[in-house]
PDB file of C-alpha atoms in Angstrom:
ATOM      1  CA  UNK X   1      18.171 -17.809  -4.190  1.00  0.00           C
ATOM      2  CA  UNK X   2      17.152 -15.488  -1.609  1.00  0.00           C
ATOM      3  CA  UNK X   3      14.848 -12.587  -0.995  1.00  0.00           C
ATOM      4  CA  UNK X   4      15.169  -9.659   1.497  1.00  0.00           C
ATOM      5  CA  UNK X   5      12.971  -6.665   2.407  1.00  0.00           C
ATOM      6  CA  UNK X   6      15.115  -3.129   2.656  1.00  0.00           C
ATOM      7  CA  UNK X   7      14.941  -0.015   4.102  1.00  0.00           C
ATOM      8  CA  UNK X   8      15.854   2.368   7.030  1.00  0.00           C
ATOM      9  CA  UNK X   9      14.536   1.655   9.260  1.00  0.00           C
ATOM     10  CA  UNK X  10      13.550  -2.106   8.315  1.00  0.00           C
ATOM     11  CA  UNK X  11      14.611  -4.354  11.236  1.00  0.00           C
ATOM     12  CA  UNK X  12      10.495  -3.640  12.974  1.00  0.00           C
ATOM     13  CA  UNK X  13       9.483  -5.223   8.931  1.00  0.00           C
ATOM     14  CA  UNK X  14       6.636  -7.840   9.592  1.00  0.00           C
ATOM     15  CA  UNK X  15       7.699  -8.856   5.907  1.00  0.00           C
ATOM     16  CA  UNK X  16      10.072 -11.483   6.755  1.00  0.00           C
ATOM     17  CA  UNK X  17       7.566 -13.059   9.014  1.00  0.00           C
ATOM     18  CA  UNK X  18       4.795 -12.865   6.256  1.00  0.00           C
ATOM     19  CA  UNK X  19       7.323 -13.914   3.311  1.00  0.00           C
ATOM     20  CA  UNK X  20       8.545 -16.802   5.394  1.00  0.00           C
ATOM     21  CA  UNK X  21       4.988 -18.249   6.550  1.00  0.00           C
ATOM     22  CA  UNK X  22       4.072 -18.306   2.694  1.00  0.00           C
ATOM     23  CA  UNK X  23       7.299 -19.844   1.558  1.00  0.00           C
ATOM     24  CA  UNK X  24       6.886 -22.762   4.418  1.00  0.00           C
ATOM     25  CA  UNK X  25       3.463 -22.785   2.723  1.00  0.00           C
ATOM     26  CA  UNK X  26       4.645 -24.004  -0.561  1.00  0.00           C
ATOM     27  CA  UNK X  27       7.420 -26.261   0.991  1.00  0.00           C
ATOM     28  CA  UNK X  28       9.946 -23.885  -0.206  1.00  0.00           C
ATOM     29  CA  UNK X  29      13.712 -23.564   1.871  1.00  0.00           C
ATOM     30  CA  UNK X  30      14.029 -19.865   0.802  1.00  0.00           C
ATOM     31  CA  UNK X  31      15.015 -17.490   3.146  1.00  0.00           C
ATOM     32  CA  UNK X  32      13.909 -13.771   3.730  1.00  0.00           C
ATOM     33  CA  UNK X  33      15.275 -11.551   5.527  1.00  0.00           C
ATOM     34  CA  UNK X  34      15.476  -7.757   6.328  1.00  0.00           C
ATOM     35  CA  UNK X  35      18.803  -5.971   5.515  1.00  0.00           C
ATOM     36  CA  UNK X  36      19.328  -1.970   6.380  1.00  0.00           C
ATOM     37  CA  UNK X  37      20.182  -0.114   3.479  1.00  0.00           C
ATOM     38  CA  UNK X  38      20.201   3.511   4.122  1.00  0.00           C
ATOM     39  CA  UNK X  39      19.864   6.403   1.853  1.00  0.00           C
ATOM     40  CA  UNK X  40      22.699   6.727  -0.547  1.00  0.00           C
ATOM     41  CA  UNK X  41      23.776   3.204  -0.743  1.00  0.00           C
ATOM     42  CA  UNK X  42      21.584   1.624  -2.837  1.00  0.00           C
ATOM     43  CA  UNK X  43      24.100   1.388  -6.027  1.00  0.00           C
ATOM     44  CA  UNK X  44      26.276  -0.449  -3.616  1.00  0.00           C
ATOM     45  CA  UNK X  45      23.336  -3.237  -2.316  1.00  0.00           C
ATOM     46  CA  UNK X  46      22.130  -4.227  -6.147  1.00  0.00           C
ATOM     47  CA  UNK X  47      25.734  -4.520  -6.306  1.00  0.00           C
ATOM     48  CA  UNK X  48      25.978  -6.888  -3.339  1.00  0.00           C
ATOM     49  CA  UNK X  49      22.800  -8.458  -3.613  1.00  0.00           C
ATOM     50  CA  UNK X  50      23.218 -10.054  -7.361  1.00  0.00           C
ATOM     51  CA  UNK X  51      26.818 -11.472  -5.976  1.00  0.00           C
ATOM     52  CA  UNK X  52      25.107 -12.904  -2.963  1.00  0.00           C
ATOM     53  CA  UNK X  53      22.778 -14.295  -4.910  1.00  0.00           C
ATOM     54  CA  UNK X  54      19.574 -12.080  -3.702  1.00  0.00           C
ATOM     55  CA  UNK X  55      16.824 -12.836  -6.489  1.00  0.00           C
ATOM     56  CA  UNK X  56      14.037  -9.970  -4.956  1.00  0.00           C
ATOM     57  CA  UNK X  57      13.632  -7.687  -2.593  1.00  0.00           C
ATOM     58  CA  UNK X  58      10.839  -5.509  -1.417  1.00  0.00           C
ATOM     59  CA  UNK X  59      11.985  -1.623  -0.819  1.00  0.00           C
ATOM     60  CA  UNK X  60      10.771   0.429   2.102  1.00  0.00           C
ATOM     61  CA  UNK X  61      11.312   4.132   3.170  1.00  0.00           C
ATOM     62  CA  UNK X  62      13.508   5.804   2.226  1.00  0.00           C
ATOM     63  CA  UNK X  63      13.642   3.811  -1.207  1.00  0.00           C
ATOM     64  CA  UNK X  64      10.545   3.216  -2.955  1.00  0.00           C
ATOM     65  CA  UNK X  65      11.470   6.221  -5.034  1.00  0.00           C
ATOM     66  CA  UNK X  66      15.113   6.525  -5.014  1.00  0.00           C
ATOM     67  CA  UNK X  67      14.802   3.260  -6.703  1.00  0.00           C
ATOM     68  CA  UNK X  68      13.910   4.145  -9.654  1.00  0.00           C
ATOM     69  CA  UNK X  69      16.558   5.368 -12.025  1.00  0.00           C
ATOM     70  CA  UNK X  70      18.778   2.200 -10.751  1.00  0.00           C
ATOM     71  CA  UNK X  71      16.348  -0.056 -12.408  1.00  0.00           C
ATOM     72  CA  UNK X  72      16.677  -1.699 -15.696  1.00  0.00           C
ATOM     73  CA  UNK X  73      12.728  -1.792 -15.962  1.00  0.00           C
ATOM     74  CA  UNK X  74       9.966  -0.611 -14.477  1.00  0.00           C
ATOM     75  CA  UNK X  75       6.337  -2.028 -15.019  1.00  0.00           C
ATOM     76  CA  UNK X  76       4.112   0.604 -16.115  1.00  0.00           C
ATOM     77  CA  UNK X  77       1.472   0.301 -12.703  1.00  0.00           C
ATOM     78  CA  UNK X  78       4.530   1.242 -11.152  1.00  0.00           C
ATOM     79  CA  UNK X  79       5.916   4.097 -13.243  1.00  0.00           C
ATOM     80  CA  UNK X  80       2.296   5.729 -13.173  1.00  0.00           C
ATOM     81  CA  UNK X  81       2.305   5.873  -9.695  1.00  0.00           C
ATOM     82  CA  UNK X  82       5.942   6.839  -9.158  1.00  0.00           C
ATOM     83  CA  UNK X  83       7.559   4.562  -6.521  1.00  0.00           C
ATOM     84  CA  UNK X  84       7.942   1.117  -6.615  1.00  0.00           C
ATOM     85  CA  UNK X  85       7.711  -1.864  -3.540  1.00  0.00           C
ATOM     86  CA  UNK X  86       9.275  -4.844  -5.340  1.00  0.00           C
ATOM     87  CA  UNK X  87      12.109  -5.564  -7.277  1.00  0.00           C
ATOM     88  CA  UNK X  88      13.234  -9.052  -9.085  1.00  0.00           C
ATOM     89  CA  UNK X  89      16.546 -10.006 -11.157  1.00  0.00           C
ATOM     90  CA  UNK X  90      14.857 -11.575 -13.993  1.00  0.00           C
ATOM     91  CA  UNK X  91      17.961 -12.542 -16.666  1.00  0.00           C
ATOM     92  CA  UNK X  92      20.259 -10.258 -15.281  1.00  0.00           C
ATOM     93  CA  UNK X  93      17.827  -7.278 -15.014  1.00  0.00           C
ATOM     94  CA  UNK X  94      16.489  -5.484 -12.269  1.00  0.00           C
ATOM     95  CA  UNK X  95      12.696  -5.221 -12.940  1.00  0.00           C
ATOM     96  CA  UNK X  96      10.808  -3.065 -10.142  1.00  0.00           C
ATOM     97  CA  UNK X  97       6.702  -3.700  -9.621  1.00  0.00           C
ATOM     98  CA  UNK X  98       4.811  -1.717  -7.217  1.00  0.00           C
ATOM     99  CA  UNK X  99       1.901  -4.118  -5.556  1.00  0.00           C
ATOM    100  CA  UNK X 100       0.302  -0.586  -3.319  1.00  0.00           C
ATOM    101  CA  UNK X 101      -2.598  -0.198  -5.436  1.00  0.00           C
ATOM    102  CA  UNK X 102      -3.330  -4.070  -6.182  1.00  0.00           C
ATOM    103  CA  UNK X 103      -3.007  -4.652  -2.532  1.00  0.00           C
ATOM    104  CA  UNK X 104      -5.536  -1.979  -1.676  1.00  0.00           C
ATOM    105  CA  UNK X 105      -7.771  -3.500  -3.845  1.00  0.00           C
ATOM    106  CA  UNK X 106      -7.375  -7.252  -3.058  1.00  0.00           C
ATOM    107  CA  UNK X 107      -7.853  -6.146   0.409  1.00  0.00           C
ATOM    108  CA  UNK X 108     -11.081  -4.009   0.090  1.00  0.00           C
ATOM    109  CA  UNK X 109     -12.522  -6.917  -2.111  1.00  0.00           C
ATOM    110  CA  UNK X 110     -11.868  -9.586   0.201  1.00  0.00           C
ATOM    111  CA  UNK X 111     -12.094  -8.484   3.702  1.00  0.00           C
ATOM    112  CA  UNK X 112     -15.081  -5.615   3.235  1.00  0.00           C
ATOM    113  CA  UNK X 113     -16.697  -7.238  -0.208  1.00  0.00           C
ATOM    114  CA  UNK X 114     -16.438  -3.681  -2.026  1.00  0.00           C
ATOM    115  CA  UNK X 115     -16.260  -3.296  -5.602  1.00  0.00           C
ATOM    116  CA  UNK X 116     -15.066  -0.282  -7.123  1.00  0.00           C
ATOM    117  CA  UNK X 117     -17.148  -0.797 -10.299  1.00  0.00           C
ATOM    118  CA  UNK X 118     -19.259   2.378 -10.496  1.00  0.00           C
ATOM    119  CA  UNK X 119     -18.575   3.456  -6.957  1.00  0.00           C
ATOM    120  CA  UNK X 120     -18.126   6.646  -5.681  1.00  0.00           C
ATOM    121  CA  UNK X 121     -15.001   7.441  -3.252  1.00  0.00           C
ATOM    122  CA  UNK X 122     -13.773   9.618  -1.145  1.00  0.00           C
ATOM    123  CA  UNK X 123     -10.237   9.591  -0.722  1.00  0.00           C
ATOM    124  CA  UNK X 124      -8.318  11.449   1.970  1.00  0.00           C
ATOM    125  CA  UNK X 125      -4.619  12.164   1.136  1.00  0.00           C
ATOM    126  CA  UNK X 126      -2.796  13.176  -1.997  1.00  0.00           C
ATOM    127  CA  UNK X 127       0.720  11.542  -1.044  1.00  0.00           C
ATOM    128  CA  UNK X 128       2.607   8.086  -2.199  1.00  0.00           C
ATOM    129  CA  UNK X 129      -0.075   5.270  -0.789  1.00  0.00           C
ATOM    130  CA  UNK X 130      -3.326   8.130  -2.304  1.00  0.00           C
ATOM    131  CA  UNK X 131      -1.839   7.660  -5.444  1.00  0.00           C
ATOM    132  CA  UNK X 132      -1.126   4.516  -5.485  1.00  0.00           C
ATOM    133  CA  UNK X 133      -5.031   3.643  -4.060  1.00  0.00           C
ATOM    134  CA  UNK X 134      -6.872   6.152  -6.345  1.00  0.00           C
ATOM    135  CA  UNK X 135      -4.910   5.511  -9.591  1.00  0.00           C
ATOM    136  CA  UNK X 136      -5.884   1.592  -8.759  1.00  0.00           C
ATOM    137  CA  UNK X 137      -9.385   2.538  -7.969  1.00  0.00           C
ATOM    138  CA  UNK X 138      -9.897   4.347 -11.061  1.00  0.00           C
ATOM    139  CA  UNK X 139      -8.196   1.552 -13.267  1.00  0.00           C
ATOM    140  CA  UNK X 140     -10.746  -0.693 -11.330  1.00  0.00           C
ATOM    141  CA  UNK X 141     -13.455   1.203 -12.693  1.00  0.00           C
ATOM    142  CA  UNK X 142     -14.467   3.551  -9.614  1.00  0.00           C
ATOM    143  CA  UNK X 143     -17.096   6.328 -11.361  1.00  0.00           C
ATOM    144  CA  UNK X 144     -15.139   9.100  -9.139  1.00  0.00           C
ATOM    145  CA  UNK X 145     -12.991   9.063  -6.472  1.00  0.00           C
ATOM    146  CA  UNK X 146     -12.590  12.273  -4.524  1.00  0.00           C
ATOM    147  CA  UNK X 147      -8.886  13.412  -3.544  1.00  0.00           C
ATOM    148  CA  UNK X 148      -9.103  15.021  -0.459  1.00  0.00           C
ATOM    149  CA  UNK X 149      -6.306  17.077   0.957  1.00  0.00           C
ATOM    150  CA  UNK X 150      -4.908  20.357   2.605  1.00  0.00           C
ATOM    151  CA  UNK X 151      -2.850  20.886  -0.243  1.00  0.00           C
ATOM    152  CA  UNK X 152      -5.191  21.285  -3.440  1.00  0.00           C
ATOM    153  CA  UNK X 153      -2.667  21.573  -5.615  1.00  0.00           C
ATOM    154  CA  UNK X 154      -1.081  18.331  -4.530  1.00  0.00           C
ATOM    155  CA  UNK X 155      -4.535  16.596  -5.197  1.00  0.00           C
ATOM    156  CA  UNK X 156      -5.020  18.550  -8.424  1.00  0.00           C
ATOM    157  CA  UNK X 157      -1.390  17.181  -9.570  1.00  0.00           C
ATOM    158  CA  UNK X 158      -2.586  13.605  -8.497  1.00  0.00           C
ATOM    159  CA  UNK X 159      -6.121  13.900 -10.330  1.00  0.00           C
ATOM    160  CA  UNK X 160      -4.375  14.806 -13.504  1.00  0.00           C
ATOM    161  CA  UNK X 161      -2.644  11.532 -13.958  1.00  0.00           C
ATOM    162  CA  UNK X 162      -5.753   9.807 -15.101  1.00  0.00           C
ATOM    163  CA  UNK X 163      -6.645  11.443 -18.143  1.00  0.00           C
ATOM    164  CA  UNK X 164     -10.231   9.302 -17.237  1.00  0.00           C
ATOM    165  CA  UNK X 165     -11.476  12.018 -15.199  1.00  0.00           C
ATOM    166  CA  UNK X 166     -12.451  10.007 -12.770  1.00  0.00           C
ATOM    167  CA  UNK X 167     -10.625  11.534 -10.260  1.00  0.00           C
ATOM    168  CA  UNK X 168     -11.722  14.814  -8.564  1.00  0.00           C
ATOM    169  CA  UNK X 169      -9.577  17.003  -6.749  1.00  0.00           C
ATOM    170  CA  UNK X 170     -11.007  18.673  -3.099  1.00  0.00           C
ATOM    171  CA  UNK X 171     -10.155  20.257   0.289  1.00  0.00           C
ATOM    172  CA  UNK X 172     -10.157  18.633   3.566  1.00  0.00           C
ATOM    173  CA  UNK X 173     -11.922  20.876   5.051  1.00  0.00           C
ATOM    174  CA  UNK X 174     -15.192  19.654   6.677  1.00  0.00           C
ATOM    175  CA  UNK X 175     -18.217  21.362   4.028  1.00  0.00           C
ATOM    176  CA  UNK X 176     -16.234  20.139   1.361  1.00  0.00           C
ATOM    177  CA  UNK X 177     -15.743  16.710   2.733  1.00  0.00           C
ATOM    178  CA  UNK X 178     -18.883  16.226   3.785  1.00  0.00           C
ATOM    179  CA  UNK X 179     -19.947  17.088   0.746  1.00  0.00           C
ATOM    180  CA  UNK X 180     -18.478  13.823  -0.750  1.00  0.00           C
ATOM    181  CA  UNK X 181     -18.673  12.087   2.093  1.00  0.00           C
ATOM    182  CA  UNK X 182     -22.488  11.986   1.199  1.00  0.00           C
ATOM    183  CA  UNK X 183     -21.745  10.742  -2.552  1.00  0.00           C
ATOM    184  CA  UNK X 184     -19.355   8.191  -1.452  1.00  0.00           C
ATOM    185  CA  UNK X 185     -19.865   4.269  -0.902  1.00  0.00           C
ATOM    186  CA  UNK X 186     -16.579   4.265   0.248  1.00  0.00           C
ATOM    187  CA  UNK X 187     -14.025   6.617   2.278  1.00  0.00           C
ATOM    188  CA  UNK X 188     -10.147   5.664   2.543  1.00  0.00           C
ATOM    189  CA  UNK X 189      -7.853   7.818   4.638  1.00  0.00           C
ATOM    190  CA  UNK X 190      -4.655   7.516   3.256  1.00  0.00           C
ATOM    191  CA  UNK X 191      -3.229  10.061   5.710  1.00  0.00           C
ATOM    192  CA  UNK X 192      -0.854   9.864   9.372  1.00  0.00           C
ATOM    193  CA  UNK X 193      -3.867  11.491  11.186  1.00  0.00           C
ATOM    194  CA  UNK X 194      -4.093   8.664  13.919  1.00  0.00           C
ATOM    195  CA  UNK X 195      -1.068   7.027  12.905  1.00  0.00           C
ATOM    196  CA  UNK X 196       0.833   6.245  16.369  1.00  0.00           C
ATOM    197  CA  UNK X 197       3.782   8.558  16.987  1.00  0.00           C
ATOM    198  CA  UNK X 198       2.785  10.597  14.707  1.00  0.00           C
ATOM    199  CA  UNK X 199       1.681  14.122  14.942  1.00  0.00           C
ATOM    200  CA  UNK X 200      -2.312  15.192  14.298  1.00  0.00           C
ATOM    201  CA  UNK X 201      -5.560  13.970  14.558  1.00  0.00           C
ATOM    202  CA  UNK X 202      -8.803  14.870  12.962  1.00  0.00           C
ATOM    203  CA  UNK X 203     -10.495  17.233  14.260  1.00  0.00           C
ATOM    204  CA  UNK X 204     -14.230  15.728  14.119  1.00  0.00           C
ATOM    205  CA  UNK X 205     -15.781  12.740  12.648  1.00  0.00           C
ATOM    206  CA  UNK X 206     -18.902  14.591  11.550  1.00  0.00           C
ATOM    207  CA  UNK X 207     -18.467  13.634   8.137  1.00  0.00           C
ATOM    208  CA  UNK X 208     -18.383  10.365   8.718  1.00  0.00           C
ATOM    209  CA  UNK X 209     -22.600  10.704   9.791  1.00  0.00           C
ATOM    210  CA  UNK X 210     -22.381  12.011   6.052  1.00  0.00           C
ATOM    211  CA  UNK X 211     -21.655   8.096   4.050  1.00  0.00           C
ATOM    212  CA  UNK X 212     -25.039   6.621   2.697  1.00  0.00           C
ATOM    213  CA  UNK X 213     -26.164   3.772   4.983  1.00  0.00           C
ATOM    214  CA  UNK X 214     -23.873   0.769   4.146  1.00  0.00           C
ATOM    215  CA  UNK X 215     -20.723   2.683   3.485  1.00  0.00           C
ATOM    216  CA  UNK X 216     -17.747   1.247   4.137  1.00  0.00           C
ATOM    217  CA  UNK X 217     -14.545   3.060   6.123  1.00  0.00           C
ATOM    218  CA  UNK X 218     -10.704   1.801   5.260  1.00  0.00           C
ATOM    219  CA  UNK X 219      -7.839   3.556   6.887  1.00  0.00           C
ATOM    220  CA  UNK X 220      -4.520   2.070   5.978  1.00  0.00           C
ATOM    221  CA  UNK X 221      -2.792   2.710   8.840  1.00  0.00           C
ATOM    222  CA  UNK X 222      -2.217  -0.533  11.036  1.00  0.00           C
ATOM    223  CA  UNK X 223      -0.456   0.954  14.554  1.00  0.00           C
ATOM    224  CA  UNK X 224      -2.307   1.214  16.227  1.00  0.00           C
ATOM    225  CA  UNK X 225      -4.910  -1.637  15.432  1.00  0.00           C
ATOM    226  CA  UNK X 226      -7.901   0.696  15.962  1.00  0.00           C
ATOM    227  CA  UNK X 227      -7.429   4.478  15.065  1.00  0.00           C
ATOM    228  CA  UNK X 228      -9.699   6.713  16.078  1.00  0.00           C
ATOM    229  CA  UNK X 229     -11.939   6.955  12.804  1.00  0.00           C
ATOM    230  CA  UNK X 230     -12.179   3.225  12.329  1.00  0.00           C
ATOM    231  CA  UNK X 231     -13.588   3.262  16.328  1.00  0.00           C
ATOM    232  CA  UNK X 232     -15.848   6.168  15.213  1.00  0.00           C
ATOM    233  CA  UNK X 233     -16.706   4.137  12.350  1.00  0.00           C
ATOM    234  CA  UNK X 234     -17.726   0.758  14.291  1.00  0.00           C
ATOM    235  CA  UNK X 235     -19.746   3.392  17.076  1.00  0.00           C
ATOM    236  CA  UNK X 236     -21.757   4.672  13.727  1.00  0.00           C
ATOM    237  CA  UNK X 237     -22.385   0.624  12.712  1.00  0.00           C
ATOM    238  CA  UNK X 238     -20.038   1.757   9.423  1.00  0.00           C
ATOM    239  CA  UNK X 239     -18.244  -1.674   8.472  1.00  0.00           C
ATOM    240  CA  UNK X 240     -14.686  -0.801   8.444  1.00  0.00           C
ATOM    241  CA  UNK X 241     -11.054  -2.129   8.017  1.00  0.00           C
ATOM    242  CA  UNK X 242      -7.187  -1.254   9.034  1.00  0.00           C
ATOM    243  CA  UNK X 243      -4.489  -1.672   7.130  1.00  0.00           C
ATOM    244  CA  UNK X 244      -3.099  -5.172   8.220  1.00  0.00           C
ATOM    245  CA  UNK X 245      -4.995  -6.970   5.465  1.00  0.00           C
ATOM    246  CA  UNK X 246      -3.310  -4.650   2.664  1.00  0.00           C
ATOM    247  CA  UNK X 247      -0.306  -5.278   4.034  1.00  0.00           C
ATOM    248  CA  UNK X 248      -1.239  -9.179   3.805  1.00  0.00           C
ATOM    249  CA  UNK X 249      -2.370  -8.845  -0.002  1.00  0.00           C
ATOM    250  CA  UNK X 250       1.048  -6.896  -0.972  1.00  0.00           C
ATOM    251  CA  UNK X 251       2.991  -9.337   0.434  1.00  0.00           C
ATOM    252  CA  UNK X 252       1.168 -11.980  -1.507  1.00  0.00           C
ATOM    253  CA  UNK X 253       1.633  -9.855  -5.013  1.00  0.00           C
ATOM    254  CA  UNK X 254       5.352  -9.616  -4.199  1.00  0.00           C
ATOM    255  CA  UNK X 255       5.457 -13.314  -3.712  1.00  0.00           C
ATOM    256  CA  UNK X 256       4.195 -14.324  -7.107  1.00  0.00           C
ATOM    257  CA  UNK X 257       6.819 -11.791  -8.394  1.00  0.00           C
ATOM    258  CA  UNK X 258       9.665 -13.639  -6.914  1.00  0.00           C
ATOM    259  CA  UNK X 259       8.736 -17.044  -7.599  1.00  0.00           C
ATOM    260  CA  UNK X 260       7.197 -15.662 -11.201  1.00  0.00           C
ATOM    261  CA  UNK X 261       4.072 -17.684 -11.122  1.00  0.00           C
ATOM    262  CA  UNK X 262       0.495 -17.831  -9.828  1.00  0.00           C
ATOM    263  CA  UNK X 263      -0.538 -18.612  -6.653  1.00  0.00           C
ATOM    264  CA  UNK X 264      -3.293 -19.369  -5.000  1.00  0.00           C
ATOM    265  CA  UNK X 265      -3.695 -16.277  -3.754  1.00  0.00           C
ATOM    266  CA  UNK X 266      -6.322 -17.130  -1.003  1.00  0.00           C
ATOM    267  CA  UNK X 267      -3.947 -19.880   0.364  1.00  0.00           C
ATOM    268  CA  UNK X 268      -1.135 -17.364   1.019  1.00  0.00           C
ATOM    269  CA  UNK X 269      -2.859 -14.592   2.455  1.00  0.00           C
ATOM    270  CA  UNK X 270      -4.245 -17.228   5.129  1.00  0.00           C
ATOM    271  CA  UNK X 271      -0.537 -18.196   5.891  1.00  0.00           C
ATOM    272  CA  UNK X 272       0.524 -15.056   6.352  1.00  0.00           C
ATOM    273  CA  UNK X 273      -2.416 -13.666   8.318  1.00  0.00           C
ATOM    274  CA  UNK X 274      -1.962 -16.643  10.764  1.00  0.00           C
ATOM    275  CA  UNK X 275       1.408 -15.464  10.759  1.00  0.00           C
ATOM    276  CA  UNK X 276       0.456 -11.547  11.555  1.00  0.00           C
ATOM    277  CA  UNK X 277      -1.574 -13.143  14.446  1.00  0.00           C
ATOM    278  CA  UNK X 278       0.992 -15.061  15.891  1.00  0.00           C
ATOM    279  CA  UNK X 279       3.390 -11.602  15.869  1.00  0.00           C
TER     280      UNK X 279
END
């Protein structure tokens, strides 16, 4: 049994470091490692990896998508949103799992004590990790998350797959997102604005002097540590959050995938965020 994280690029992963504090943590000798699989060959790696005796692997870029018609079943968080993270050979079968959305959650419950039970949202991005976040969000019971983005056609598309109606599509401009900034307990920018290396940046952070007193701030980005909204966020006294700790709580949802048990979930994500530290 082994597991193995793919992608292209995939050698900068901090998965194998995470995966392989966890495992120690449970006493188990199995190893993880990262493997480049580039676009195009990924017929040829399920190939390799069942003779070589890989049991799971998480996907990366450029596969989370391309993924999906190899699969012999897909769990249906993961079809909703369209892309999957995690993949286990259960009996001969390749079953993919996506753990975006769960992670988001996990992390917003534990390290900033937010519960998206009849909260309002506003969400800024309409691509793979929005979806993933705002579909979770609304299965968690959010009363409305707003989908914030250039494109309004790309957050109209997203809004429609939850029949709920909990999800509203809106601009990016700064009326409109002010607008729901000021309805919003929460505001998660799922975009590259700030991302390091990455072009763009926004353009003010008036909006964020728009959140109710006690709102929270979570930008999923995690290079650099501190983007510029989550230091505009701390200057306004706005609890906020990075990324790392989603990254954390997927990691611990693809574990209990692997091994196909429970964990105890608060056990692991200590492991591996002593591990983060030590990176």
């Amino acid at each position: 049994m082994s597991l193995q994280v793919i992608g292209d690029p995939v050698l900068h992963s901090k998965s194998p470091a995470l995966h392989g504090a966890m495992l120690s943590a449970l006493g188990l000798d199995i190893p993880y490692d990262a493997r480049t699989v580039r676009r195009g060959e990924l017929p040829e790696y399920l190939t390799w990896a069942e003779e070589h005796g890989v049991t799971g692997f998480n996907a990366t870029m450029p596969h989370k998508e391309d993924v999906l018609p190899l699969l012999d079943e897909i769990h249906p968080a993961a079809a909703a949103v369209g892309s999957v993270n995690t993949v286990c050979l259960r009996r001969g079968r390749w079953v993919g799992f996506s753990t975006d959305g769960t992670g988001a959650l996990a992390a917003l419950r534990d390290g900033l004590g937010f519960d998206p039970a009849g909260a309002c949202v506003t969400l800024l991005g309409a691509g793979g990790a929005a979806k993933a976040a705002a579909l979770a969000l609304a299965d968690a019971g959010a009363a409305r998350v707003f989908v914030c983005n250039r494109t309004l056609d790309r957050a109209r598309q997203l809004c429609a797959l939850a029949p709920s109606g909990r999800l509203v599509p809106a601009g990016l401009e700064g009326g409109t997102l002010a607008r729901c900034a000021a309805q919003s307990s929460l505001l998660v920018n799922c975009t590259s604005l700030g991302m390091e290396g990455c072009p763009g940046q926004f353009e003010a952070f008036d909006f964020l002097d728009k959140l109710p007193h006690g709102a929270a701030v979570f930008d999923l980005i995690y290079h650099p540590a501190q983007t510029q909204l989550l230091a505009q966020a701390q200057r306004r006294g706005l609890p906020a959050m990075n990324g790392l700790p989603m990254l954390v709580w997927q990691a611990v949802l693809a574990l209990e995938h692997f091994l196909g048990r429970p964990l105890d979930r608060k056990a692991m994500a200590a492991a591996a965020t002593a591990a983060l530290n030590e990176i």
